[in-house]
Amino acid sequence: MKIIIRAGLILLFCLVLKTGANAQNKIDETNLITRLSGLNNLTADEAGKYFTDQGYTLLSKQSIPQATYTMDLYKYKLKNSYLLTVITGSVAGSGIITYNEDDYTQALKIIKDMGFTPGEATSPESGKTLFAKGDLRFIIQKKTTGDKTFYVMMLNDLLKIAKLAGLKK
């Protein structure tokens, strides 16, 4: 009987390790854009595990009811804060809040190199710039409070959002 219990526990432990490894393997850490893109392919649970495995803490979760669905907004915090927009359990958009200007400069260069172009919603007076490539939208907003400047950068897939919201099949 002890052998069966041990074998069951070992199998369960291996399954837990494999599940964690799958979430880790889905995220390409090459740069911020590939990381956000990888997060957009996860479920909310997989993304949560990814962040907690790296030492992040779930800082907040807010549900926003829409006409045909509910959107959940998650915020994970360690040094930087990561934001997730979740619809029907799947990550539909992800982003980061950082105080590091180098992160901002690098992300801006990468999205331009990847062929994203400034969209019509570019609004320099608000500090918000929208870049587009196909169904993808990358939004950068520079904000200053007091003497601190921070950057909010979000990657959204409009087609995926529409599908998850039941607006497009």
PDB file of C-alpha atoms in Angstrom:
ATOM      1  CA  MET A   1       0.000   0.000   0.000  1.00  0.00           C
ATOM      2  CA  LYS A   2       2.870   2.389   0.849  1.00  0.00           C
ATOM      3  CA  ILE A   3       4.404   1.739  -2.576  1.00  0.00           C
ATOM      4  CA  ILE A   4       1.166   2.693  -4.322  1.00  0.00           C
ATOM      5  CA  ILE A   5       0.859   5.885  -2.255  1.00  0.00           C
ATOM      6  CA  ARG A   6       4.512   6.788  -2.951  1.00  0.00           C
ATOM      7  CA  ALA A   7       4.067   6.117  -6.658  1.00  0.00           C
ATOM      8  CA  GLY A   8       0.920   8.279  -6.648  1.00  0.00           C
ATOM      9  CA  LEU A   9       2.698  11.114  -4.857  1.00  0.00           C
ATOM     10  CA  ILE A  10       5.659  10.928  -7.249  1.00  0.00           C
ATOM     11  CA  LEU A  11       3.307  10.969 -10.231  1.00  0.00           C
ATOM     12  CA  LEU A  12       1.414  13.950  -8.785  1.00  0.00           C
ATOM     13  CA  PHE A  13       4.709  15.776  -8.096  1.00  0.00           C
ATOM     14  CA  CYS A  14       5.872  15.134 -11.687  1.00  0.00           C
ATOM     15  CA  LEU A  15       2.565  16.416 -13.027  1.00  0.00           C
ATOM     16  CA  VAL A  16       2.893  19.622 -10.968  1.00  0.00           C
ATOM     17  CA  LEU A  17       6.462  20.121 -12.212  1.00  0.00           C
ATOM     18  CA  LYS A  18       5.417  19.496 -15.820  1.00  0.00           C
ATOM     19  CA  THR A  19       2.515  21.972 -15.588  1.00  0.00           C
ATOM     20  CA  GLY A  20       4.817  24.687 -14.227  1.00  0.00           C
ATOM     21  CA  ALA A  21       7.410  23.988 -16.898  1.00  0.00           C
ATOM     22  CA  ASN A  22       4.778  24.305 -19.643  1.00  0.00           C
ATOM     23  CA  ALA A  23       3.877  27.845 -18.577  1.00  0.00           C
ATOM     24  CA  GLN A  24       7.554  28.762 -18.373  1.00  0.00           C
ATOM     25  CA  ASN A  25       8.288  27.305 -21.816  1.00  0.00           C
ATOM     26  CA  LYS A  26       5.482  29.318 -23.438  1.00  0.00           C
ATOM     27  CA  ILE A  27       7.129  32.622 -22.513  1.00  0.00           C
ATOM     28  CA  ASP A  28       9.952  33.856 -24.740  1.00  0.00           C
ATOM     29  CA  GLU A  29      12.082  36.109 -22.524  1.00  0.00           C
ATOM     30  CA  THR A  30      14.067  37.594 -25.438  1.00  0.00           C
ATOM     31  CA  ASN A  31      12.586  41.058 -24.884  1.00  0.00           C
ATOM     32  CA  LEU A  32       9.543  42.806 -23.466  1.00  0.00           C
ATOM     33  CA  ILE A  33       7.488  42.409 -26.649  1.00  0.00           C
ATOM     34  CA  THR A  34       8.067  38.644 -26.917  1.00  0.00           C
ATOM     35  CA  ARG A  35       7.356  38.274 -23.179  1.00  0.00           C
ATOM     36  CA  LEU A  36       4.050  40.155 -23.462  1.00  0.00           C
ATOM     37  CA  SER A  37       3.146  38.216 -26.605  1.00  0.00           C
ATOM     38  CA  GLY A  38       3.807  34.952 -24.761  1.00  0.00           C
ATOM     39  CA  LEU A  39       1.675  36.050 -21.827  1.00  0.00           C
ATOM     40  CA  ASN A  40      -1.164  36.802 -24.256  1.00  0.00           C
ATOM     41  CA  ASN A  41      -1.191  33.098 -25.200  1.00  0.00           C
ATOM     42  CA  LEU A  42      -1.772  31.860 -21.635  1.00  0.00           C
ATOM     43  CA  THR A  43      -4.814  31.323 -19.485  1.00  0.00           C
ATOM     44  CA  ALA A  44      -5.176  33.508 -16.401  1.00  0.00           C
ATOM     45  CA  ASP A  45      -4.133  30.553 -14.209  1.00  0.00           C
ATOM     46  CA  GLU A  46      -1.004  29.848 -16.286  1.00  0.00           C
ATOM     47  CA  ALA A  47      -0.003  33.525 -16.239  1.00  0.00           C
ATOM     48  CA  GLY A  48      -0.610  33.682 -12.485  1.00  0.00           C
ATOM     49  CA  LYS A  49       1.631  30.669 -11.950  1.00  0.00           C
ATOM     50  CA  TYR A  50       4.278  32.182 -14.226  1.00  0.00           C
ATOM     51  CA  PHE A  51       4.369  35.364 -12.111  1.00  0.00           C
ATOM     52  CA  THR A  52       4.214  33.708  -8.692  1.00  0.00           C
ATOM     53  CA  ASP A  53       6.992  31.298  -9.711  1.00  0.00           C
ATOM     54  CA  GLN A  54       9.147  34.387 -10.353  1.00  0.00           C
ATOM     55  CA  GLY A  55       8.331  35.931  -6.968  1.00  0.00           C
ATOM     56  CA  TYR A  56       5.599  38.334  -8.075  1.00  0.00           C
ATOM     57  CA  THR A  57       2.614  38.946  -5.826  1.00  0.00           C
ATOM     58  CA  LEU A  58      -0.948  39.407  -7.030  1.00  0.00           C
ATOM     59  CA  LEU A  59      -1.541  43.009  -6.004  1.00  0.00           C
ATOM     60  CA  SER A  60      -5.092  43.390  -7.297  1.00  0.00           C
ATOM     61  CA  LYS A  61      -7.852  41.807  -9.343  1.00  0.00           C
ATOM     62  CA  GLN A  62     -10.759  43.849 -10.596  1.00  0.00           C
ATOM     63  CA  SER A  63     -13.763  42.554 -12.543  1.00  0.00           C
ATOM     64  CA  ILE A  64     -15.420  44.910 -14.997  1.00  0.00           C
ATOM     65  CA  PRO A  65     -18.778  43.702 -16.314  1.00  0.00           C
ATOM     66  CA  GLN A  66     -19.409  44.395 -19.999  1.00  0.00           C
ATOM     67  CA  ALA A  67     -22.627  43.904 -21.948  1.00  0.00           C
ATOM     68  CA  THR A  68     -21.862  40.317 -23.028  1.00  0.00           C
ATOM     69  CA  TYR A  69     -18.849  39.292 -20.920  1.00  0.00           C
ATOM     70  CA  THR A  70     -16.773  40.196 -17.873  1.00  0.00           C
ATOM     71  CA  MET A  71     -13.249  41.516 -18.169  1.00  0.00           C
ATOM     72  CA  ASP A  72     -10.852  40.849 -15.287  1.00  0.00           C
ATOM     73  CA  LEU A  73      -7.843  43.082 -14.705  1.00  0.00           C
ATOM     74  CA  TYR A  74      -4.909  41.620 -12.765  1.00  0.00           C
ATOM     75  CA  LYS A  75      -1.867  43.439 -11.418  1.00  0.00           C
ATOM     76  CA  TYR A  76       1.244  41.531 -10.305  1.00  0.00           C
ATOM     77  CA  LYS A  77       4.043  43.364  -8.499  1.00  0.00           C
ATOM     78  CA  LEU A  78       7.697  42.742  -7.737  1.00  0.00           C
ATOM     79  CA  LYS A  79      10.061  45.479  -8.921  1.00  0.00           C
ATOM     80  CA  ASN A  80       7.918  46.357 -11.937  1.00  0.00           C
ATOM     81  CA  SER A  81       4.189  45.732 -12.164  1.00  0.00           C
ATOM     82  CA  TYR A  82       2.670  43.517 -14.833  1.00  0.00           C
ATOM     83  CA  LEU A  83      -0.915  44.007 -15.972  1.00  0.00           C
ATOM     84  CA  LEU A  84      -3.195  41.380 -17.488  1.00  0.00           C
ATOM     85  CA  THR A  85      -6.545  41.829 -19.197  1.00  0.00           C
ATOM     86  CA  VAL A  86      -8.450  38.536 -18.988  1.00  0.00           C
ATOM     87  CA  ILE A  87     -11.668  37.593 -20.790  1.00  0.00           C
ATOM     88  CA  THR A  88     -13.318  34.188 -20.199  1.00  0.00           C
ATOM     89  CA  GLY A  89     -10.197  32.919 -18.441  1.00  0.00           C
ATOM     90  CA  SER A  90      -7.740  33.762 -21.249  1.00  0.00           C
ATOM     91  CA  VAL A  91      -5.202  36.586 -21.284  1.00  0.00           C
ATOM     92  CA  ALA A  92      -6.332  39.026 -23.977  1.00  0.00           C
ATOM     93  CA  GLY A  93      -3.752  41.726 -23.298  1.00  0.00           C
ATOM     94  CA  SER A  94      -0.721  42.219 -21.111  1.00  0.00           C
ATOM     95  CA  GLY A  95       1.508  45.058 -20.096  1.00  0.00           C
ATOM     96  CA  ILE A  96       4.074  46.436 -17.716  1.00  0.00           C
ATOM     97  CA  ILE A  97       4.479  49.512 -15.533  1.00  0.00           C
ATOM     98  CA  THR A  98       8.133  50.430 -15.179  1.00  0.00           C
ATOM     99  CA  TYR A  99      10.163  53.367 -13.877  1.00  0.00           C
ATOM    100  CA  ASN A 100      13.123  52.338 -16.034  1.00  0.00           C
ATOM    101  CA  GLU A 101      13.573  54.630 -19.040  1.00  0.00           C
ATOM    102  CA  ASP A 102      15.888  52.053 -20.668  1.00  0.00           C
ATOM    103  CA  ASP A 103      12.973  49.540 -20.716  1.00  0.00           C
ATOM    104  CA  TYR A 104      10.849  52.162 -22.461  1.00  0.00           C
ATOM    105  CA  THR A 105      13.550  53.090 -25.000  1.00  0.00           C
ATOM    106  CA  GLN A 106      14.296  49.440 -25.768  1.00  0.00           C
ATOM    107  CA  ALA A 107      10.601  48.559 -26.218  1.00  0.00           C
ATOM    108  CA  LEU A 108      10.097  51.527 -28.538  1.00  0.00           C
ATOM    109  CA  LYS A 109      13.047  50.464 -30.700  1.00  0.00           C
ATOM    110  CA  ILE A 110      11.909  46.830 -30.818  1.00  0.00           C
ATOM    111  CA  ILE A 111       8.341  47.585 -31.880  1.00  0.00           C
ATOM    112  CA  LYS A 112       9.578  49.879 -34.638  1.00  0.00           C
ATOM    113  CA  ASP A 113      12.066  47.201 -35.762  1.00  0.00           C
ATOM    114  CA  MET A 114       9.217  44.646 -35.767  1.00  0.00           C
ATOM    115  CA  GLY A 115       7.258  46.783 -38.225  1.00  0.00           C
ATOM    116  CA  PHE A 116       4.749  48.410 -35.867  1.00  0.00           C
ATOM    117  CA  THR A 117       3.717  51.853 -37.098  1.00  0.00           C
ATOM    118  CA  PRO A 118       2.257  54.778 -35.172  1.00  0.00           C
ATOM    119  CA  GLY A 119      -1.533  54.616 -35.310  1.00  0.00           C
ATOM    120  CA  GLU A 120      -4.123  57.335 -35.708  1.00  0.00           C
ATOM    121  CA  ALA A 121      -4.720  57.461 -31.953  1.00  0.00           C
ATOM    122  CA  THR A 122      -1.236  58.861 -31.301  1.00  0.00           C
ATOM    123  CA  SER A 123      -1.696  61.621 -28.750  1.00  0.00           C
ATOM    124  CA  PRO A 124       1.557  63.314 -27.692  1.00  0.00           C
ATOM    125  CA  GLU A 125      -0.220  65.740 -25.325  1.00  0.00           C
ATOM    126  CA  SER A 126      -1.552  62.823 -23.236  1.00  0.00           C
ATOM    127  CA  GLY A 127       1.797  61.049 -23.304  1.00  0.00           C
ATOM    128  CA  LYS A 128       0.093  58.093 -24.989  1.00  0.00           C
ATOM    129  CA  THR A 129       1.329  56.612 -28.256  1.00  0.00           C
ATOM    130  CA  LEU A 130      -0.354  53.765 -30.094  1.00  0.00           C
ATOM    131  CA  PHE A 131       1.527  51.510 -32.514  1.00  0.00           C
ATOM    132  CA  ALA A 132      -0.210  49.008 -34.780  1.00  0.00           C
ATOM    133  CA  LYS A 133       0.711  45.918 -36.768  1.00  0.00           C
ATOM    134  CA  GLY A 134      -2.151  43.835 -38.133  1.00  0.00           C
ATOM    135  CA  ASP A 135      -4.505  43.065 -35.242  1.00  0.00           C
ATOM    136  CA  LEU A 136      -1.862  43.911 -32.617  1.00  0.00           C
ATOM    137  CA  ARG A 137      -1.809  47.216 -30.749  1.00  0.00           C
ATOM    138  CA  PHE A 138       1.099  48.336 -28.583  1.00  0.00           C
ATOM    139  CA  ILE A 139       0.265  51.290 -26.367  1.00  0.00           C
ATOM    140  CA  ILE A 140       2.919  53.279 -24.548  1.00  0.00           C
ATOM    141  CA  GLN A 141       2.034  55.956 -22.045  1.00  0.00           C
ATOM    142  CA  LYS A 142       4.598  58.116 -20.284  1.00  0.00           C
ATOM    143  CA  LYS A 143       3.365  59.589 -17.003  1.00  0.00           C
ATOM    144  CA  THR A 144       4.946  61.841 -14.424  1.00  0.00           C
ATOM    145  CA  THR A 145       3.805  62.162 -10.828  1.00  0.00           C
ATOM    146  CA  GLY A 146       5.777  64.572  -8.735  1.00  0.00           C
ATOM    147  CA  ASP A 147       9.408  63.987  -9.610  1.00  0.00           C
ATOM    148  CA  LYS A 148       8.961  60.379 -10.810  1.00  0.00           C
ATOM    149  CA  THR A 149       8.354  59.321 -14.395  1.00  0.00           C
ATOM    150  CA  PHE A 150       6.960  55.912 -15.231  1.00  0.00           C
ATOM    151  CA  TYR A 151       5.903  54.111 -18.382  1.00  0.00           C
ATOM    152  CA  VAL A 152       2.838  51.961 -19.001  1.00  0.00           C
ATOM    153  CA  MET A 153       3.240  49.638 -21.991  1.00  0.00           C
ATOM    154  CA  MET A 154       0.455  47.292 -23.155  1.00  0.00           C
ATOM    155  CA  LEU A 155       0.232  44.736 -25.990  1.00  0.00           C
ATOM    156  CA  ASN A 156      -3.302  43.832 -27.124  1.00  0.00           C
ATOM    157  CA  ASP A 157      -4.562  41.519 -29.858  1.00  0.00           C
ATOM    158  CA  LEU A 158      -7.806  43.076 -31.085  1.00  0.00           C
ATOM    159  CA  LEU A 159      -8.959  39.968 -32.950  1.00  0.00           C
ATOM    160  CA  LYS A 160      -8.443  37.768 -29.877  1.00  0.00           C
ATOM    161  CA  ILE A 161     -10.290  40.273 -27.689  1.00  0.00           C
ATOM    162  CA  ALA A 162     -13.218  40.322 -30.130  1.00  0.00           C
ATOM    163  CA  LYS A 163     -13.345  36.498 -30.249  1.00  0.00           C
ATOM    164  CA  LEU A 164     -13.157  36.102 -26.464  1.00  0.00           C
ATOM    165  CA  ALA A 165     -15.831  38.754 -26.012  1.00  0.00           C
ATOM    166  CA  GLY A 166     -18.083  36.908 -28.456  1.00  0.00           C
ATOM    167  CA  LEU A 167     -18.056  39.792 -30.927  1.00  0.00           C
ATOM    168  CA  LYS A 168     -16.386  37.865 -33.764  1.00  0.00           C
ATOM    169  CA  LYS A 169     -16.276  34.169 -34.600  1.00  0.00           C
TER     170      LYS A 169
END
